[in-house]
Coordinates of C-alpha atoms in Angstrom, one line a residue:
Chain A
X1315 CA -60.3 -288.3 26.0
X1316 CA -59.3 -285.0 26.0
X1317 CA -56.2 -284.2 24.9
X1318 CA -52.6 -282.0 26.6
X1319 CA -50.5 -282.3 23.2
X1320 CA -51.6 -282.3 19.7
X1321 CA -48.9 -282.6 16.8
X1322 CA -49.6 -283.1 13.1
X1323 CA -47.2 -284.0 9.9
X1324 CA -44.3 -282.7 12.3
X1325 CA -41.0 -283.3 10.1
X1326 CA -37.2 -282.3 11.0
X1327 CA -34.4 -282.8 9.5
X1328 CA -30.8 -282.0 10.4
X1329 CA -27.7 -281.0 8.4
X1330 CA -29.5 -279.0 5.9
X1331 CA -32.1 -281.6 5.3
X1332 CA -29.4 -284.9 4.6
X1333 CA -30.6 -286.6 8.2
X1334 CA -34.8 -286.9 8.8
X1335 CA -35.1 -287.0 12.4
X1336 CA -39.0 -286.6 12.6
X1337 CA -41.2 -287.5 8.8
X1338 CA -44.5 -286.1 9.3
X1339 CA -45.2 -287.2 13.0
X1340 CA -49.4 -287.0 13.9
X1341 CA -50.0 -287.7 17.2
X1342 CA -52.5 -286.5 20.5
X1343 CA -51.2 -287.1 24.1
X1344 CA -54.0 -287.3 26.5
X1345 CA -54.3 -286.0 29.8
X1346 CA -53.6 -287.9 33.3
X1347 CA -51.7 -290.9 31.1
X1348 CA -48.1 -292.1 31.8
X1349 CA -46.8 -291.6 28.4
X1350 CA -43.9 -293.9 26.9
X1351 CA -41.5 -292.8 24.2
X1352 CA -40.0 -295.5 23.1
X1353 CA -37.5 -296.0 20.4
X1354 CA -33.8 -297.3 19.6
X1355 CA -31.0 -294.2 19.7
X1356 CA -31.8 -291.9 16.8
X1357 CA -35.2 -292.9 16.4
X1358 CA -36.3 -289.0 16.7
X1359 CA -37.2 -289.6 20.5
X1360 CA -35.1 -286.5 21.8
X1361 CA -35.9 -284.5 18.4
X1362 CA -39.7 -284.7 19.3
X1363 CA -39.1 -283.6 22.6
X1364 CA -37.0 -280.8 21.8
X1365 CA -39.6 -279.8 19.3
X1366 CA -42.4 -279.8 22.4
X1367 CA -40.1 -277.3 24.4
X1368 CA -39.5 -275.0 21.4
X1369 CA -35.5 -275.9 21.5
X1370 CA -35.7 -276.7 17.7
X1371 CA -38.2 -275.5 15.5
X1372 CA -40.2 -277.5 12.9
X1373 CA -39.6 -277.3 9.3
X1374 CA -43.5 -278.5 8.7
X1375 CA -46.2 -279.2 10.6
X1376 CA -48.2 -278.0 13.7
X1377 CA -47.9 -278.5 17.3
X1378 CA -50.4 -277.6 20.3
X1379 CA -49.7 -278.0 24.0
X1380 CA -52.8 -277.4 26.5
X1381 CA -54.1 -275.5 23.0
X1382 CA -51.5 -272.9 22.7
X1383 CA -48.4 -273.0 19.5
X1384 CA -45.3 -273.8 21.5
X1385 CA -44.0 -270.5 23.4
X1386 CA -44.1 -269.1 26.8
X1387 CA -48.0 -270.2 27.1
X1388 CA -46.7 -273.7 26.7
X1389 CA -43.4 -273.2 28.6
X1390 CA -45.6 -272.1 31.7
X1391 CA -47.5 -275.3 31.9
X1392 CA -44.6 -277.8 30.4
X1393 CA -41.9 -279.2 33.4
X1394 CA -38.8 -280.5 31.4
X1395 CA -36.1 -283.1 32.0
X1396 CA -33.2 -282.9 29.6
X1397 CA -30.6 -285.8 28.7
X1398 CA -28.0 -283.5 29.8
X1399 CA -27.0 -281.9 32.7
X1400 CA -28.6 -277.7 32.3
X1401 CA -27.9 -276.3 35.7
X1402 CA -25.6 -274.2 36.1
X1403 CA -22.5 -276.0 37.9
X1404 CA -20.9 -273.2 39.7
X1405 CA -24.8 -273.1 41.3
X1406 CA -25.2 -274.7 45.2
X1407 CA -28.8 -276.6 44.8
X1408 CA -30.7 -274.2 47.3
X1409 CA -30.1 -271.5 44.8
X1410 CA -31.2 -273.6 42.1
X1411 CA -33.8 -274.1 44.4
X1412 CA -34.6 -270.3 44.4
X1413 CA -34.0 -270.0 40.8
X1414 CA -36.9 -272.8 40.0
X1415 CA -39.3 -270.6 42.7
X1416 CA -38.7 -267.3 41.0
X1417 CA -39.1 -268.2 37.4
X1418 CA -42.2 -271.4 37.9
X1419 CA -45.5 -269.8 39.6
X1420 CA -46.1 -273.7 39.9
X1421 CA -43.0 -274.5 41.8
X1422 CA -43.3 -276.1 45.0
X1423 CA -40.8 -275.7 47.2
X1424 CA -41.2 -277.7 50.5
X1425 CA -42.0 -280.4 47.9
X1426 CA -38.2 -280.2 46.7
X1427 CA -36.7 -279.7 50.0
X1428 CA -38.6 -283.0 50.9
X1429 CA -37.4 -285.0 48.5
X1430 CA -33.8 -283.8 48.7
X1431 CA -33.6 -285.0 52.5
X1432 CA -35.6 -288.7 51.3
X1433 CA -32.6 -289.0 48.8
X1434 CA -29.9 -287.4 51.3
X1435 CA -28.4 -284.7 49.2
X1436 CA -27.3 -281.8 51.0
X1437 CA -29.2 -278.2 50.0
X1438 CA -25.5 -276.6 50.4
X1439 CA -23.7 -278.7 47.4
X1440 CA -22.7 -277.4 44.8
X1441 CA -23.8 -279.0 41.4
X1442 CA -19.9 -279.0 40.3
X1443 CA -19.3 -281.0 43.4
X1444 CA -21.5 -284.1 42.2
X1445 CA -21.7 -287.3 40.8
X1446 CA -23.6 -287.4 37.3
X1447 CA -26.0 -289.7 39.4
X1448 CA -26.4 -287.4 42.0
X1449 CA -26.9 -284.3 39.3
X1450 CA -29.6 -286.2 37.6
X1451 CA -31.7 -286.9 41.2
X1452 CA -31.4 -283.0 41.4
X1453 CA -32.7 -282.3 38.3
X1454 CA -35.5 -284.7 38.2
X1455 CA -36.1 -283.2 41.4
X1456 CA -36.4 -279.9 40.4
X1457 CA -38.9 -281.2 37.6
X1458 CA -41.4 -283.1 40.0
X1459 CA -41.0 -280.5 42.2
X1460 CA -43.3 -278.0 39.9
X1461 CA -47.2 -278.9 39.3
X1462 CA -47.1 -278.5 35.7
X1463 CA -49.9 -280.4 32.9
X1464 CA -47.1 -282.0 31.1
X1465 CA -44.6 -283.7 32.2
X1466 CA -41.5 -284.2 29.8
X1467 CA -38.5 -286.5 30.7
X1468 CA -35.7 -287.5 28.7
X1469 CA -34.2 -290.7 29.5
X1470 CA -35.1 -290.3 33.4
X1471 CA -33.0 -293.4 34.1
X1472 CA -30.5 -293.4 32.1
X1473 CA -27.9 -292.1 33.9
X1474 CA -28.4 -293.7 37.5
X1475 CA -27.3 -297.1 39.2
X1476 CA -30.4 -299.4 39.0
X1477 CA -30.8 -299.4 42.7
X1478 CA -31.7 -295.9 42.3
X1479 CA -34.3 -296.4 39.3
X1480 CA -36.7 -297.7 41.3
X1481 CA -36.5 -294.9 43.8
X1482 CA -36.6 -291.9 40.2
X1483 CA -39.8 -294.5 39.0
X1484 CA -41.7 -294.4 42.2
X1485 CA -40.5 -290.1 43.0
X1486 CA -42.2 -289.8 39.4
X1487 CA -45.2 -291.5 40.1
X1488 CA -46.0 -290.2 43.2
X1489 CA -45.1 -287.0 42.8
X1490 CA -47.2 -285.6 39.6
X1491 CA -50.9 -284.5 39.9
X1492 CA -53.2 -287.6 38.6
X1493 CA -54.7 -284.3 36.1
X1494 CA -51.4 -284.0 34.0
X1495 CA -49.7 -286.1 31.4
X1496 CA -46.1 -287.8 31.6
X1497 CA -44.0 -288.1 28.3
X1498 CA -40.7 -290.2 29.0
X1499 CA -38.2 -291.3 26.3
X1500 CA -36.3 -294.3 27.2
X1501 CA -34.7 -297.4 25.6
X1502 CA -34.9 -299.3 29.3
X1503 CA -38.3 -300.5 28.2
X1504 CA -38.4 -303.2 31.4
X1505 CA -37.2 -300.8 34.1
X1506 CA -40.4 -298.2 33.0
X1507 CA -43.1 -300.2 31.3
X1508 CA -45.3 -301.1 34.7
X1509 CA -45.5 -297.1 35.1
X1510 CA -47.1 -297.0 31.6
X1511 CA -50.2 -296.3 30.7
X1512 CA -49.6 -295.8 26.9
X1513 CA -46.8 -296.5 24.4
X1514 CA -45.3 -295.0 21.4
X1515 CA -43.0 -296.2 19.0
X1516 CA -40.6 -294.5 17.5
X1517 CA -38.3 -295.8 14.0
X1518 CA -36.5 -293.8 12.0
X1519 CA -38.4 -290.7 12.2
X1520 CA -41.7 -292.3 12.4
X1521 CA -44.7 -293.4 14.5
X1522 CA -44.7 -297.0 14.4
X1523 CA -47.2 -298.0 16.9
X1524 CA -49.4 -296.1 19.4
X1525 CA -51.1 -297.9 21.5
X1526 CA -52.6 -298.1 25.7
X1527 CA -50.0 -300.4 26.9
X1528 CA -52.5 -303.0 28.6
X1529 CA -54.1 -303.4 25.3
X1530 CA -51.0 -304.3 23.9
X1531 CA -50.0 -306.6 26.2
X1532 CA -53.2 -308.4 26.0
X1533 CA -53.2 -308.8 22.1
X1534 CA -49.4 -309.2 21.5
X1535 CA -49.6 -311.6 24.5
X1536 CA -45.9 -310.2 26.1
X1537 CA -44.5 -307.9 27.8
X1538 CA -44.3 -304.3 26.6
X1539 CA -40.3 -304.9 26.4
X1540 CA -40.9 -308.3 24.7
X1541 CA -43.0 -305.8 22.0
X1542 CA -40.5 -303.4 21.8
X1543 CA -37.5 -306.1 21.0
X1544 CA -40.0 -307.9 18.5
X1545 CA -40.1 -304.2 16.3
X1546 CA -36.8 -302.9 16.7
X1547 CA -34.6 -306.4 15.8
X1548 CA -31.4 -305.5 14.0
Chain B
X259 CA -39.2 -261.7 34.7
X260 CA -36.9 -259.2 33.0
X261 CA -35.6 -258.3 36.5
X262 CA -35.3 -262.0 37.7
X263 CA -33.2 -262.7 34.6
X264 CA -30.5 -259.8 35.0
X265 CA -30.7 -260.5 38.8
X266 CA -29.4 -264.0 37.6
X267 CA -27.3 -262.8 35.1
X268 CA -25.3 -260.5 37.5
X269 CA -24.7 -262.8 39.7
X270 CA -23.2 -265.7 37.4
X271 CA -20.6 -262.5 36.6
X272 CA -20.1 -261.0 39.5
X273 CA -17.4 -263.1 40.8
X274 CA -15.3 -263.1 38.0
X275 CA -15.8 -260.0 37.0
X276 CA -14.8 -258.8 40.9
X277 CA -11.5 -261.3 40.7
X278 CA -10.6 -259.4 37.1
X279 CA -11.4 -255.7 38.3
X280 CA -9.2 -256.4 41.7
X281 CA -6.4 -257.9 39.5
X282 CA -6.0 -254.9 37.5
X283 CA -6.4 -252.5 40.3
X284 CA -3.6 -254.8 42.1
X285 CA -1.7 -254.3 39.2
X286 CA -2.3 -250.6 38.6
X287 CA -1.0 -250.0 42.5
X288 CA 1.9 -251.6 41.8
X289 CA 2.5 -249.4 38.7
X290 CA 1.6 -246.3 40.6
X291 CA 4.1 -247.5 43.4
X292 CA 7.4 -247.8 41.2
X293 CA 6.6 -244.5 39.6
X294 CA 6.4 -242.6 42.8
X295 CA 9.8 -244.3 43.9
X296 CA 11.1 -242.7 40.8
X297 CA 9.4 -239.6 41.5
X298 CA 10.3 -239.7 45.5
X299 CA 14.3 -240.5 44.1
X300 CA 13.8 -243.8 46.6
X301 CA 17.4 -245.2 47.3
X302 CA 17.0 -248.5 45.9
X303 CA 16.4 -246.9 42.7
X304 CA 20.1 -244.6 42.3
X305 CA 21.1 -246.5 39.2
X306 CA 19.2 -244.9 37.3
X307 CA 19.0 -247.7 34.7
X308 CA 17.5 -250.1 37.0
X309 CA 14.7 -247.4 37.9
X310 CA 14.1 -246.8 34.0
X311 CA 13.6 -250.7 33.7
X312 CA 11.3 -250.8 36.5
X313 CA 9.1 -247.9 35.8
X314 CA 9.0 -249.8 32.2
X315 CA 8.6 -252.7 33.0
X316 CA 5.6 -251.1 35.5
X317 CA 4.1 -249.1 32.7
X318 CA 4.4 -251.8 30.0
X319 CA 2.6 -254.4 32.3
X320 CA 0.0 -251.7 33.3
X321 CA -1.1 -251.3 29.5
X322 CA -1.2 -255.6 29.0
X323 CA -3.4 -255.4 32.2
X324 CA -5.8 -252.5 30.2
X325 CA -5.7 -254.6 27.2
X326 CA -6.3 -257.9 28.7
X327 CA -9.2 -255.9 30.7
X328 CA -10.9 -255.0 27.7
X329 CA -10.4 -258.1 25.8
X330 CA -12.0 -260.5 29.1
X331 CA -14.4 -257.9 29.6
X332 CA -15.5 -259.1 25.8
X333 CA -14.8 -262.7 25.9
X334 CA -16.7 -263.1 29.3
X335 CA -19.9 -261.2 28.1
X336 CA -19.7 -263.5 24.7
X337 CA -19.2 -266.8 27.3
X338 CA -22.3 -266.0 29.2
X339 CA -24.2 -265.4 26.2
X340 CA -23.4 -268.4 24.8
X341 CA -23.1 -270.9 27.7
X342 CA -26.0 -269.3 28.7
X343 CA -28.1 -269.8 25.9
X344 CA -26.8 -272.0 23.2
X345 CA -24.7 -274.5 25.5
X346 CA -26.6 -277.0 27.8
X347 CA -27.7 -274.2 30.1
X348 CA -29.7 -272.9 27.0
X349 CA -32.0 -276.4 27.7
X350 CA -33.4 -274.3 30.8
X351 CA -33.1 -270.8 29.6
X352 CA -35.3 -271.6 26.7
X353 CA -37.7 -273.6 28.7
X354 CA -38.5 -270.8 31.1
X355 CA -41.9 -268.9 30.7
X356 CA -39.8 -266.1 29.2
X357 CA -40.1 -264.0 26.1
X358 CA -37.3 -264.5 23.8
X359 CA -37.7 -260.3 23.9
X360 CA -36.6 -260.1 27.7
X361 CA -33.7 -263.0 27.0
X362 CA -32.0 -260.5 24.7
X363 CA -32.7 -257.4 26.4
X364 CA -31.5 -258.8 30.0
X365 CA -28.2 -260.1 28.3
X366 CA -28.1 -256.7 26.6
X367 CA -28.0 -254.5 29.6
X368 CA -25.7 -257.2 31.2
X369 CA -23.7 -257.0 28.4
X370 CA -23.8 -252.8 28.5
X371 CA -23.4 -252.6 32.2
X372 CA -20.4 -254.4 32.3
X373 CA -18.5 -252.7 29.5
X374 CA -19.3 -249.6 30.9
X375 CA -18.2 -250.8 34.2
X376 CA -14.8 -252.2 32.9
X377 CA -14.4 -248.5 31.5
X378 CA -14.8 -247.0 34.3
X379 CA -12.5 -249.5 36.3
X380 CA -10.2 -248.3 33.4
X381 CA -10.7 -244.3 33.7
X382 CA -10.1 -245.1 37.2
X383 CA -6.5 -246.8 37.1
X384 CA -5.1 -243.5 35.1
X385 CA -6.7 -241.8 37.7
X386 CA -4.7 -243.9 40.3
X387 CA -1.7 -244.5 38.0
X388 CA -1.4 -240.6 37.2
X389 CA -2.8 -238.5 40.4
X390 CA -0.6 -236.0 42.1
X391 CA 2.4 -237.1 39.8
X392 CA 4.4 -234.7 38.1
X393 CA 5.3 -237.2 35.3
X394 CA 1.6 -238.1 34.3
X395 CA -0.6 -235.6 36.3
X396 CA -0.6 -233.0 33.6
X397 CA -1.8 -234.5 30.7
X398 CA -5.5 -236.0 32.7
X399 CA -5.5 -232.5 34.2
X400 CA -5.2 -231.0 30.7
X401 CA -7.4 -233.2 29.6
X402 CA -10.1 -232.6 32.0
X403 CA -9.5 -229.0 31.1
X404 CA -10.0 -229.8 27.3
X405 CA -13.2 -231.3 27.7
X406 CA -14.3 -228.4 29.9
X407 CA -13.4 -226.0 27.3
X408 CA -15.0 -227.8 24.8
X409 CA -18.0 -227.7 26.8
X410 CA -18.0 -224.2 27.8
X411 CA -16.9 -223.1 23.6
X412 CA -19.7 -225.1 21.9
X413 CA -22.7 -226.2 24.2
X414 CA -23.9 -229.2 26.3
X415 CA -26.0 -230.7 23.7
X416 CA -22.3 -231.4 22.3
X417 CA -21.3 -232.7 25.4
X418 CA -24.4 -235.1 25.6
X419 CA -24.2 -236.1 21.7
X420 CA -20.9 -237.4 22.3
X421 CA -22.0 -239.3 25.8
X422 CA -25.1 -240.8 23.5
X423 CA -22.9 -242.0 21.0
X424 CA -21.0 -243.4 23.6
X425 CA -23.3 -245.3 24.9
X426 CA -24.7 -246.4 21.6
X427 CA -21.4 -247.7 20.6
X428 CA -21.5 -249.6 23.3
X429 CA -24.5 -251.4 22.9
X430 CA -23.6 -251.9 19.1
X431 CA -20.8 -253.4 20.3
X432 CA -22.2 -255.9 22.7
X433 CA -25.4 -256.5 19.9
X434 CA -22.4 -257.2 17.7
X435 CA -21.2 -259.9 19.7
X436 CA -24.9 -261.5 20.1
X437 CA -25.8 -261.4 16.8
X438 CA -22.7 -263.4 15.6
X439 CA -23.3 -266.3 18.0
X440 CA -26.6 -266.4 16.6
X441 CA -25.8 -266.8 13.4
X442 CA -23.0 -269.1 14.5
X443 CA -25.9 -271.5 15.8
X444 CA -27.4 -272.0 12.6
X445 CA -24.7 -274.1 11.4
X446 CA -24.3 -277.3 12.3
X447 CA -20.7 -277.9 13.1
X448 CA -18.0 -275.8 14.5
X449 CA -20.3 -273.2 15.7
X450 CA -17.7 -271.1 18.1
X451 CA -15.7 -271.0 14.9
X452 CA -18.2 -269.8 13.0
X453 CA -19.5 -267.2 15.6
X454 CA -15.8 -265.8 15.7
X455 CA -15.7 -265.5 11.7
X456 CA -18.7 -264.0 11.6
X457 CA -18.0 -261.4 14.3
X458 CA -14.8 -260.6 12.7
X459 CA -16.6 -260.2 9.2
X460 CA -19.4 -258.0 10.4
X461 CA -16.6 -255.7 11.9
X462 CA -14.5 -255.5 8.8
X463 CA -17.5 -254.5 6.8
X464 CA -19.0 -252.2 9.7
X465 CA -15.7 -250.4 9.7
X466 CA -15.5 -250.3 5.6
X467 CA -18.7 -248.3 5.8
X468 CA -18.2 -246.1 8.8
X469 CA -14.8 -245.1 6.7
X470 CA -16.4 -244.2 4.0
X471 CA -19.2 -242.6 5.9
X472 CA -16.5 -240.4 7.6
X473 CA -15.0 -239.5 4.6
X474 CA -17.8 -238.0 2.8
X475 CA -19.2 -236.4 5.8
X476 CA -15.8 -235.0 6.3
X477 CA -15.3 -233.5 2.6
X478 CA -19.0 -232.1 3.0
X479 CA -18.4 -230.4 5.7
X480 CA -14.8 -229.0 4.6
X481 CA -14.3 -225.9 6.2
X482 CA -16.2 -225.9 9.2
X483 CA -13.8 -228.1 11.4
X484 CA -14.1 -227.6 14.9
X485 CA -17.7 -225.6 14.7
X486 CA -20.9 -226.9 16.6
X487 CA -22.4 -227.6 13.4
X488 CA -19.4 -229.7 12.6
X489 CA -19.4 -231.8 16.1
X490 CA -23.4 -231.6 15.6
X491 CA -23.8 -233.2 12.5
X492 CA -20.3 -236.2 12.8
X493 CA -22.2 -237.0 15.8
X494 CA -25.2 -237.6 14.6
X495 CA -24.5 -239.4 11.5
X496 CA -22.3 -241.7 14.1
X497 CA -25.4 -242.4 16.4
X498 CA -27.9 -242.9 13.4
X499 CA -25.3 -245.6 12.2
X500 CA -24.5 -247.4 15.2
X501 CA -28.7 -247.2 16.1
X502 CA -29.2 -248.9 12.9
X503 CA -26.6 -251.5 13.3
X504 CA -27.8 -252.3 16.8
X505 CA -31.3 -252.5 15.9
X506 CA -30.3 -254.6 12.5
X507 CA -28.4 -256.9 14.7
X508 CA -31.4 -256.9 17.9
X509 CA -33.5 -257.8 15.1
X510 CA -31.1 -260.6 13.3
X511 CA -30.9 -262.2 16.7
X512 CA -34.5 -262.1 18.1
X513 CA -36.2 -263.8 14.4
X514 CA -33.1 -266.6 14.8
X515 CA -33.7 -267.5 18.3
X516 CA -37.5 -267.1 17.7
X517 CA -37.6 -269.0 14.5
X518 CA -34.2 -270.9 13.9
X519 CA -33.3 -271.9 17.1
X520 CA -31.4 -274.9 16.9
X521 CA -30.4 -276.7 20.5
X522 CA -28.6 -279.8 18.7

């Protein structure tokens, strides 16, 4: 299978080298899968995604997206969803609108008015205006909005009322070409793991299990949650 | 995408940087307007004690609002910098197909455009504050005069020395100002704090070594005060400084965003 992300011996550390966040992380992402990240809090989830958008730089190791070192090559073809809220609040969402347009060649526009009007928020709000539910819809909108080859989403859910998950889970799905790869981090194993089509575990810094998630479900004989609860028992 | 990023980097300014000018300007009128009911002998103002506290009180707010100009003008360049790219906006900034190169030049000529706009602004209220007064009229006229002089004595390549070193010091400034935050990112806790020691530290030493720099230029030069070769070579040695400075600190902050940035 050929392959969007390539990482090998990746290793950070924090706070001058006292905290390992990533210990010499191998890994290959392949394309057109539904990736999960999966891991407690401070497993190295968020680390290794900083590390694919070049927001932290490795102390060892390599790391190749679509074939190119992380940089603008890598920025062109990656579409990013961070844990926090990045858009600028003083912003109404139809400039962030033209903002995503001028910057992403691969930004698709109608796409984003489309889904705003499916999830009823108004193109004239300002960001400052919203609920941190209603920011998060934006900026996953903005995300699935662009037809990018890798598809990088930190805790999607984590921040929305579960009526609303389903909604993110299905806009994610249906929204990405079948061609490109989805990474998501998440401890809400249940709410994401039918979406799956691969898992990896996460613990303390290191890869503890990489596997297609049908195959594990079949030899573990559980769920992918059930899995995830077995490894990571305080 | 060096245009689309100063396009958007004007425009997340250009409110508060309008609300600020028309502030001053507000209260520059107001300062201009209790002077000329001095000047005009208005009949409110026949105690003469109460017209010497108002024109005072004018003047002294007027000089707080220059002051307070300059030191927002500063503070709001270093915010957008930082919010900008090391706060939670830096998660998109950093994630756009953009050179780090074109980040630091677009906040660069921001950053230049703005000073140079907020000293304008400023050359303008002493225009407004002074203009047609008898009290304060002759000094800007002298000074226009001055400079004229100067010009006409030595020769323009004076006159555009001292506008290049102008504008150099400007950008040193504003690189100044980037480069500490940079720095400031690389630790791991207390970072604002750490941006403002920095850029405080880096200006202490920067003005230790342009002293000295004066002083030796001056004593080599002893003698020839006031001669083109004298405004030629100060000049100079000033640009060559603050060039190097700016480029040391361009440089400092492009290798830490490029290869220490750190988005905790």
């Amino acid at each position: 299978m050929a392959s969007i992300l390539e990482c090998r011996n990746l290793e950070k550390s924090y706070d001058g080298g006292r905290t390992n966040a990533l210990k010499g992380v191998s890994l290959s992402l392949g394309k057109g899968r539904i990736i999960g990240l999966l891991g407690p809090n401070g497993s190295g989830k968020t680390t290794f995604i900083k590390l694919i958008n070049g927001l932290l730089t490795p102390e060892k190791g390599e790391l190749y997206i679509g074939g190119y070192p992380v940089g603008e090559e890598t920025k062109r073809i990656i579409s990013y969803l961070p844990e926090v809220t990045y858009l600028n609040k003083s912003m109404r969402i139809h400039q962030i609108i033209d903002y995503f347009r001028d910057f992403y060649d691969d930004f698709d526009t109608t796409r984003a008015y489309e889904m705003l009007k499916r999830l009823n928020i108004n193109p004239q709000d300002r960001m400052k205006t919203m609920s941190k539910g209603t920011k998060e819809k934006v900026q996953l909108i903005m995300v699935m909005s662009r037809n990018a080859s890798l598809y990088v989403l930190d805790e999607p859910i984590g921040g929305v009322d579960p009526a609303a998950r389903d909604y993110i889970l299905s806009t994610i799905v249906s929204n990405y070409n079948p061609e490109a790869t989805i990474l998501i981090s998440t401890h809400l194993i249940a709410d994401v793991e039918q979406i799956l089509d691969d898992v990896i575990f996460l613990k303390n810094g290191n890869v503890v299990m990489a596997a297609q998630a049908e195959d594990l479900r079949k030899t573990k004989g559980c769920s992918i949650d059930a899995v995830f609860r077995e490894v990571f028992r305080c | 995408m060096l245009g689309k990023l100063l396009k958007y980097d004007y425009r997340s300014n250009l409110y508060y940087f309008l609300l600020m000018y028309a502030v001053f300007i507000g209260i520059t009128f107001l300062a201009r307007v209790s002077i000329s009911m001095v000047d005009i002998d208005y009949p409110a103002f026949d105690n003469d004690v109460l017209s010497m506290m108002t024109v005072m009180g004018s003047v002294v707010m007027y000089f707080i609002g220059c002051g307070a100009l300059m030191v927002l003008t500063y503070l709001m360049i270093a915010m957008r910098f930082y919010k900008n790219l090391m706060g939670n906006e830096g998660y998109l900034s950093f994630t756009l197909p953009v050179s780090y190169h074109s980040h630091l030049i677009s906040k660069i000529i921001s950053g230049v455009t703005l000073l140079i706009v907020s000293f304008v602004i400023l050359a303008l209220s002493g225009v407004i504050l002074t203009a047609g007064t008898d009290m304060w009229g002759y000094p800007m006229v002298s000074f226009a005069e001055r400079l004229f002089e100067a010009v006409k004595l030595y020769n323009p390549f004076i006159a555009i020395l001292y506008v290049l070193n102008g504008l150099v010091s400007v950008i040193q400034m504003v690189l100044v100002i980037y480069f500490s935050i940079c720095v400031g990112q690389l630790v791991s806790k207390h970072r604002v704090l750490a941006a403002i020691g920095i850029y405080i530290g880096t200006n202490i030493v920067l003005g230790m070594i342009s002293a000295l720099g004066s002083t030796i230029f001056i004593s080599l030069l002893d003698g020839s005060y006031g001669s083109t070769l004298y405004f030629t070579v100060t000049n100079l040695a000033s640009i060559l400084f603050k060039t190097a400075v700016a480029a040391g600190g361009y440089i400092g902050s492009y290798c830490i965003l490029k290869h220490r940035l750190n988005l905790e």
